[in-house]
Amino acid sequence: MTGSDYVLEAEGLTKQFRGFYAVNGVNLKVRRGSIHALIGPNGAGKTTVFNLLTKFLDPTSGRILYNGEDITRSGSAAIARKGMVRSFQISAVFPQLTTLENVRVALQQPTGLTHKFWKAEKVLDSMNEQAMGLLEAVGLQDFARVHAGELPYGRKRSLEIATTLALDPEFMLLDEPTAGMAHEDVSRISALIKRVSKDRTILLVEHNLSVVSDLSDTITVLQRGEILVEGDYETLTNNPDVREAYMGTGHA
């Protein structure tokens, strides 16, 4: 494949904390238009890799390319403007606002109106149609007037995805999107991720292996900060090293 076939490429990604290598020499390529899962036992380095890719941590060594551009020293806000957005960290989710108002706030970010609640009501109302479209996309159209703080947990996650979609990201990074959810919420969010992946690339860290098997085109398994194996779900389940890594855990 050529470089243009990949949205994200990490080369030799390493993070050292006081002599301890949390991530050591990780080479990761995320194919454009795919859903790519990052899994591994507790302490494998998944969160550290995610934080390095989304620039919440700076690597000790290695580099990160986004659409062929070196973003190793870029900030998280800068890469978000380029279309690489990490969900469930978006500051536009406010419990005291309705779901519609939350999405409206998120829609202001590309226009430079972010968080300016004092804008004329007619300016904000002009965003209602687009905001409702996003709520419909995540199944929240019936909750438009409900305050976000009153939403059930799974519906809050749906709202967070809606606010992420408001930024029109090319590349979405989802950090444990089904963590702590009841079964019906897991199914809803899994279906939602599959739906919004159209015309986008998604990288997710996920503990629920049934979600991983259902959604992922490619799966990378981390162990002790290094890549253990990579492939599709069938390849991984037949790999003895993967079975050993997960022995007695039952989940990532």
mmCIF file of C-alpha atoms in Angstrom:
data_model
loop_
_atom_site.group_PDB
_atom_site.id
_atom_site.type_symbol
_atom_site.label_atom_id
_atom_site.label_comp_id
_atom_site.label_asym_id
_atom_site.label_seq_id
_atom_site.Cartn_x
_atom_site.Cartn_y
_atom_site.Cartn_z
ATOM 1 C CA MET A 1 0.000 0.000 0.000
ATOM 2 C CA THR A 2 1.051 3.608 -0.497
ATOM 3 C CA GLY A 3 1.196 6.147 2.292
ATOM 4 C CA SER A 4 -2.020 7.762 1.056
ATOM 5 C CA ASP A 5 -3.893 4.550 1.883
ATOM 6 C CA TYR A 6 -3.326 5.233 5.572
ATOM 7 C CA VAL A 7 -4.871 8.029 7.613
ATOM 8 C CA LEU A 8 -2.522 7.466 10.554
ATOM 9 C CA GLU A 9 0.984 6.024 10.785
ATOM 10 C CA ALA A 10 2.976 5.691 13.987
ATOM 11 C CA GLU A 11 6.640 4.790 13.590
ATOM 12 C CA GLY A 12 8.737 3.578 16.513
ATOM 13 C CA LEU A 13 6.362 5.181 18.998
ATOM 14 C CA THR A 14 7.919 5.047 22.457
ATOM 15 C CA LYS A 15 6.991 6.511 25.844
ATOM 16 C CA GLN A 16 9.271 6.180 28.824
ATOM 17 C CA PHE A 17 8.326 7.115 32.381
ATOM 18 C CA ARG A 18 11.327 7.240 34.734
ATOM 19 C CA GLY A 19 13.007 4.265 33.132
ATOM 20 C CA PHE A 20 9.812 2.282 32.539
ATOM 21 C CA TYR A 21 8.707 1.802 28.938
ATOM 22 C CA ALA A 22 4.913 2.108 28.874
ATOM 23 C CA VAL A 23 5.063 1.982 25.062
ATOM 24 C CA ASN A 24 8.097 0.614 23.257
ATOM 25 C CA GLY A 25 8.686 0.872 19.499
ATOM 26 C CA VAL A 26 5.076 0.639 18.341
ATOM 27 C CA ASN A 27 4.533 0.740 14.575
ATOM 28 C CA LEU A 28 0.861 1.241 13.784
ATOM 29 C CA LYS A 29 -0.891 1.941 10.485
ATOM 30 C CA VAL A 30 -4.604 2.722 10.302
ATOM 31 C CA ARG A 31 -6.077 2.109 6.869
ATOM 32 C CA ARG A 32 -8.281 4.850 5.439
ATOM 33 C CA GLY A 33 -12.005 4.071 5.714
ATOM 34 C CA SER A 34 -11.525 1.194 8.172
ATOM 35 C CA ILE A 35 -12.462 0.475 11.783
ATOM 36 C CA HIS A 36 -9.269 -0.460 13.610
ATOM 37 C CA ALA A 37 -9.334 -1.759 17.196
ATOM 38 C CA LEU A 38 -6.541 -1.512 19.746
ATOM 39 C CA ILE A 39 -6.870 -4.169 22.440
ATOM 40 C CA GLY A 40 -4.779 -5.841 25.109
ATOM 41 C CA PRO A 41 -4.739 -6.978 28.742
ATOM 42 C CA ASN A 42 -4.805 -4.399 31.522
ATOM 43 C CA GLY A 43 -1.501 -2.527 31.608
ATOM 44 C CA ALA A 44 -0.698 -3.349 27.981
ATOM 45 C CA GLY A 45 -0.238 0.317 27.066
ATOM 46 C CA LYS A 46 -3.481 0.940 25.154
ATOM 47 C CA THR A 47 -4.356 4.178 26.932
ATOM 48 C CA THR A 48 -0.802 5.473 26.647
ATOM 49 C CA VAL A 49 -0.784 4.816 22.889
ATOM 50 C CA PHE A 50 -4.131 6.598 22.584
ATOM 51 C CA ASN A 51 -2.850 9.563 24.578
ATOM 52 C CA LEU A 52 0.261 9.745 22.412
ATOM 53 C CA LEU A 53 -1.719 9.633 19.169
ATOM 54 C CA THR A 54 -4.137 12.334 20.356
ATOM 55 C CA LYS A 55 -1.290 14.464 21.740
ATOM 56 C CA PHE A 56 -2.248 14.352 25.404
ATOM 57 C CA LEU A 57 1.258 12.948 25.880
ATOM 58 C CA ASP A 58 4.454 13.637 23.938
ATOM 59 C CA PRO A 59 6.430 10.578 22.822
ATOM 60 C CA THR A 60 9.924 9.954 24.132
ATOM 61 C CA SER A 61 10.837 8.930 20.593
ATOM 62 C CA GLY A 62 9.207 7.966 17.319
ATOM 63 C CA ARG A 63 6.905 9.948 15.081
ATOM 64 C CA ILE A 64 3.232 10.195 14.107
ATOM 65 C CA LEU A 65 1.959 10.960 10.611
ATOM 66 C CA TYR A 66 -1.603 12.042 9.854
ATOM 67 C CA ASN A 67 -2.470 12.002 6.155
ATOM 68 C CA GLY A 68 1.261 11.943 5.497
ATOM 69 C CA GLU A 69 1.957 15.037 7.627
ATOM 70 C CA ASP A 70 4.219 14.782 10.649
ATOM 71 C CA ILE A 71 2.102 15.774 13.682
ATOM 72 C CA THR A 72 4.489 14.463 16.338
ATOM 73 C CA ARG A 73 4.917 17.922 17.891
ATOM 74 C CA SER A 74 1.458 19.272 17.139
ATOM 75 C CA GLY A 75 -1.016 19.999 19.946
ATOM 76 C CA SER A 76 -4.358 18.253 20.436
ATOM 77 C CA ALA A 77 -6.307 21.339 19.304
ATOM 78 C CA ALA A 78 -4.248 21.604 16.124
ATOM 79 C CA ILE A 79 -4.849 17.998 15.113
ATOM 80 C CA ALA A 80 -8.562 18.362 15.883
ATOM 81 C CA ARG A 81 -8.702 21.214 13.385
ATOM 82 C CA LYS A 82 -7.152 18.874 10.819
ATOM 83 C CA GLY A 83 -10.033 16.424 11.290
ATOM 84 C CA MET A 84 -8.592 14.010 13.873
ATOM 85 C CA VAL A 85 -10.905 14.042 16.889
ATOM 86 C CA ARG A 86 -10.991 11.938 20.035
ATOM 87 C CA SER A 87 -14.502 11.301 21.249
ATOM 88 C CA PHE A 88 -15.634 11.446 24.881
ATOM 89 C CA GLN A 89 -13.278 14.326 25.642
ATOM 90 C CA ILE A 90 -15.316 16.989 23.832
ATOM 91 C CA SER A 91 -15.899 19.952 26.144
ATOM 92 C CA ALA A 92 -19.205 20.780 24.437
ATOM 93 C CA VAL A 93 -21.165 18.322 26.602
ATOM 94 C CA PHE A 94 -22.806 20.332 29.370
ATOM 95 C CA PRO A 95 -25.218 18.620 31.794
ATOM 96 C CA GLN A 96 -27.197 21.818 32.395
ATOM 97 C CA LEU A 97 -27.988 22.261 28.678
ATOM 98 C CA THR A 98 -30.437 20.272 26.582
ATOM 99 C CA THR A 99 -29.131 17.747 24.090
ATOM 100 C CA LEU A 100 -30.058 20.133 21.265
ATOM 101 C CA GLU A 101 -28.178 22.999 22.932
ATOM 102 C CA ASN A 102 -25.139 20.762 23.455
ATOM 103 C CA VAL A 103 -24.942 19.916 19.773
ATOM 104 C CA ARG A 104 -25.491 23.564 18.862
ATOM 105 C CA VAL A 105 -22.499 24.537 20.995
ATOM 106 C CA ALA A 106 -20.391 21.870 19.286
ATOM 107 C CA LEU A 107 -21.492 23.162 15.881
ATOM 108 C CA GLN A 108 -20.147 26.614 16.792
ATOM 109 C CA GLN A 109 -16.565 25.336 17.043
ATOM 110 C CA PRO A 110 -15.764 25.291 13.294
ATOM 111 C CA THR A 111 -17.402 28.739 12.918
ATOM 112 C CA GLY A 112 -15.332 30.362 15.649
ATOM 113 C CA LEU A 113 -18.394 31.000 17.835
ATOM 114 C CA THR A 114 -17.442 28.412 20.437
ATOM 115 C CA HIS A 115 -19.087 28.808 23.854
ATOM 116 C CA LYS A 116 -20.443 32.284 23.065
ATOM 117 C CA PHE A 117 -23.795 31.668 24.701
ATOM 118 C CA TRP A 118 -24.659 35.349 24.417
ATOM 119 C CA LYS A 119 -24.892 35.198 20.626
ATOM 120 C CA ALA A 120 -28.222 36.372 19.234
ATOM 121 C CA GLU A 121 -30.844 33.651 19.550
ATOM 122 C CA LYS A 122 -31.577 33.818 15.837
ATOM 123 C CA VAL A 123 -27.922 32.987 15.107
ATOM 124 C CA LEU A 124 -28.124 29.913 17.311
ATOM 125 C CA ASP A 125 -31.566 28.956 16.004
ATOM 126 C CA SER A 126 -30.073 28.839 12.512
ATOM 127 C CA MET A 127 -28.158 25.780 13.701
ATOM 128 C CA ASN A 128 -31.245 23.915 14.916
ATOM 129 C CA GLU A 129 -31.870 22.018 11.694
ATOM 130 C CA GLN A 130 -28.290 20.768 11.487
ATOM 131 C CA ALA A 131 -28.262 19.947 15.206
ATOM 132 C CA MET A 132 -31.495 17.965 14.920
ATOM 133 C CA GLY A 133 -29.994 16.085 11.986
ATOM 134 C CA LEU A 134 -27.079 15.041 14.176
ATOM 135 C CA LEU A 135 -29.415 14.021 17.002
ATOM 136 C CA GLU A 136 -31.389 11.898 14.556
ATOM 137 C CA ALA A 137 -28.144 10.299 13.371
ATOM 138 C CA VAL A 138 -27.456 9.053 16.908
ATOM 139 C CA GLY A 139 -31.064 8.248 17.809
ATOM 140 C CA LEU A 140 -31.599 11.184 20.186
ATOM 141 C CA GLN A 141 -34.222 13.155 18.270
ATOM 142 C CA ASP A 142 -36.835 12.363 20.937
ATOM 143 C CA PHE A 143 -34.489 13.693 23.647
ATOM 144 C CA ALA A 144 -33.807 17.079 22.045
ATOM 145 C CA ARG A 145 -35.338 19.065 24.935
ATOM 146 C CA VAL A 146 -34.001 16.839 27.715
ATOM 147 C CA HIS A 147 -31.114 18.199 29.767
ATOM 148 C CA ALA A 148 -27.948 16.201 29.141
ATOM 149 C CA GLY A 149 -27.504 15.598 32.856
ATOM 150 C CA GLU A 150 -30.817 13.735 32.922
ATOM 151 C CA LEU A 151 -29.960 11.321 30.117
ATOM 152 C CA PRO A 152 -29.307 7.636 30.875
ATOM 153 C CA TYR A 153 -25.632 6.681 30.675
ATOM 154 C CA GLY A 154 -25.813 5.062 27.240
ATOM 155 C CA ARG A 155 -27.707 8.035 25.808
ATOM 156 C CA LYS A 156 -25.043 10.390 27.162
ATOM 157 C CA ARG A 157 -22.486 8.430 25.185
ATOM 158 C CA SER A 158 -24.660 8.852 22.097
ATOM 159 C CA LEU A 159 -24.731 12.608 22.728
ATOM 160 C CA GLU A 160 -20.942 12.665 23.021
ATOM 161 C CA ILE A 161 -20.711 10.997 19.614
ATOM 162 C CA ALA A 162 -23.144 13.590 18.213
ATOM 163 C CA THR A 163 -20.967 16.443 19.494
ATOM 164 C CA THR A 164 -17.943 14.761 17.934
ATOM 165 C CA LEU A 165 -19.752 14.396 14.614
ATOM 166 C CA ALA A 166 -20.565 18.121 14.792
ATOM 167 C CA LEU A 167 -16.855 18.737 14.178
ATOM 168 C CA ASP A 168 -17.150 16.699 10.944
ATOM 169 C CA PRO A 169 -14.067 14.587 11.727
ATOM 170 C CA GLU A 170 -12.325 12.529 9.086
ATOM 171 C CA PHE A 171 -10.724 10.341 11.756
ATOM 172 C CA MET A 172 -12.497 9.478 15.030
ATOM 173 C CA LEU A 173 -10.690 7.953 17.995
ATOM 174 C CA LEU A 174 -13.062 6.277 20.443
ATOM 175 C CA ASP A 175 -11.759 5.468 23.907
ATOM 176 C CA GLU A 176 -13.691 2.504 25.353
ATOM 177 C CA PRO A 177 -17.047 3.631 23.928
ATOM 178 C CA THR A 178 -19.075 0.830 25.589
ATOM 179 C CA ALA A 179 -17.379 0.806 29.007
ATOM 180 C CA GLY A 180 -19.816 0.424 31.888
ATOM 181 C CA MET A 181 -22.875 -0.051 29.684
ATOM 182 C CA ALA A 182 -25.798 -2.436 29.979
ATOM 183 C CA HIS A 183 -26.207 -4.951 27.150
ATOM 184 C CA GLU A 184 -28.887 -2.995 25.287
ATOM 185 C CA ASP A 185 -26.765 0.158 25.390
ATOM 186 C CA VAL A 186 -23.731 -1.777 24.123
ATOM 187 C CA SER A 187 -25.758 -2.987 21.145
ATOM 188 C CA ARG A 188 -27.044 0.529 20.436
ATOM 189 C CA ILE A 189 -23.609 2.173 20.595
ATOM 190 C CA SER A 190 -22.036 -0.610 18.533
ATOM 191 C CA ALA A 191 -24.652 -0.128 15.820
ATOM 192 C CA LEU A 192 -24.136 3.636 16.024
ATOM 193 C CA ILE A 193 -20.366 3.326 15.558
ATOM 194 C CA LYS A 194 -20.911 1.127 12.513
ATOM 195 C CA ARG A 195 -23.365 3.664 11.094
ATOM 196 C CA VAL A 196 -21.165 6.738 11.594
ATOM 197 C CA SER A 197 -18.079 4.952 10.232
ATOM 198 C CA LYS A 198 -19.375 5.551 6.710
ATOM 199 C CA ASP A 199 -16.923 7.892 4.959
ATOM 200 C CA ARG A 200 -14.766 8.004 8.116
ATOM 201 C CA THR A 201 -11.886 6.147 9.689
ATOM 202 C CA ILE A 202 -12.216 4.962 13.290
ATOM 203 C CA LEU A 203 -9.642 3.784 15.815
ATOM 204 C CA LEU A 204 -11.068 2.415 19.038
ATOM 205 C CA VAL A 205 -9.791 1.064 22.310
ATOM 206 C CA GLU A 206 -12.385 -1.432 23.496
ATOM 207 C CA HIS A 207 -12.616 -4.079 26.234
ATOM 208 C CA ASN A 208 -15.698 -5.854 24.888
ATOM 209 C CA LEU A 209 -14.397 -8.481 22.469
ATOM 210 C CA SER A 210 -17.837 -9.134 20.982
ATOM 211 C CA VAL A 211 -17.942 -5.447 19.983
ATOM 212 C CA VAL A 212 -14.411 -5.709 18.602
ATOM 213 C CA SER A 213 -15.273 -8.796 16.535
ATOM 214 C CA ASP A 214 -18.455 -7.187 15.207
ATOM 215 C CA LEU A 215 -16.957 -3.829 14.225
ATOM 216 C CA SER A 216 -13.281 -4.178 13.435
ATOM 217 C CA ASP A 217 -11.592 -4.665 10.090
ATOM 218 C CA THR A 218 -8.167 -4.830 11.736
ATOM 219 C CA ILE A 219 -7.190 -5.511 15.349
ATOM 220 C CA THR A 220 -3.868 -4.697 16.982
ATOM 221 C CA VAL A 221 -3.062 -6.532 20.223
ATOM 222 C CA LEU A 222 -0.728 -4.821 22.659
ATOM 223 C CA GLN A 223 1.147 -6.534 25.452
ATOM 224 C CA ARG A 224 3.642 -4.857 27.795
ATOM 225 C CA GLY A 225 3.774 -1.786 25.584
ATOM 226 C CA GLU A 226 4.600 -3.657 22.386
ATOM 227 C CA ILE A 227 2.537 -5.041 19.513
ATOM 228 C CA LEU A 228 1.963 -8.757 20.069
ATOM 229 C CA VAL A 229 0.078 -9.461 16.845
ATOM 230 C CA GLU A 230 -2.161 -7.761 14.297
ATOM 231 C CA GLY A 231 -4.845 -9.051 11.952
ATOM 232 C CA ASP A 232 -8.565 -9.750 11.662
ATOM 233 C CA TYR A 233 -10.562 -11.309 14.502
ATOM 234 C CA GLU A 234 -10.304 -14.875 13.201
ATOM 235 C CA THR A 235 -6.531 -14.601 12.853
ATOM 236 C CA LEU A 236 -6.227 -13.363 16.419
ATOM 237 C CA THR A 237 -8.492 -15.996 17.993
ATOM 238 C CA ASN A 238 -6.365 -18.724 16.382
ATOM 239 C CA ASN A 239 -3.102 -17.212 17.643
ATOM 240 C CA PRO A 240 -1.693 -19.060 20.693
ATOM 241 C CA ASP A 241 0.138 -15.949 21.946
ATOM 242 C CA VAL A 242 -3.137 -14.012 22.020
ATOM 243 C CA ARG A 243 -4.925 -16.836 23.830
ATOM 244 C CA GLU A 244 -2.142 -16.932 26.398
ATOM 245 C CA ALA A 245 -2.261 -13.146 26.879
ATOM 246 C CA TYR A 246 -5.970 -13.331 27.626
ATOM 247 C CA MET A 247 -5.996 -16.596 29.576
ATOM 248 C CA GLY A 248 -8.221 -16.223 32.592
ATOM 249 C CA THR A 249 -9.332 -12.675 31.713
ATOM 250 C CA GLY A 250 -12.095 -13.195 29.153
ATOM 251 C CA HIS A 251 -11.785 -9.612 27.893
ATOM 252 C CA ALA A 252 -9.295 -7.074 26.653
#
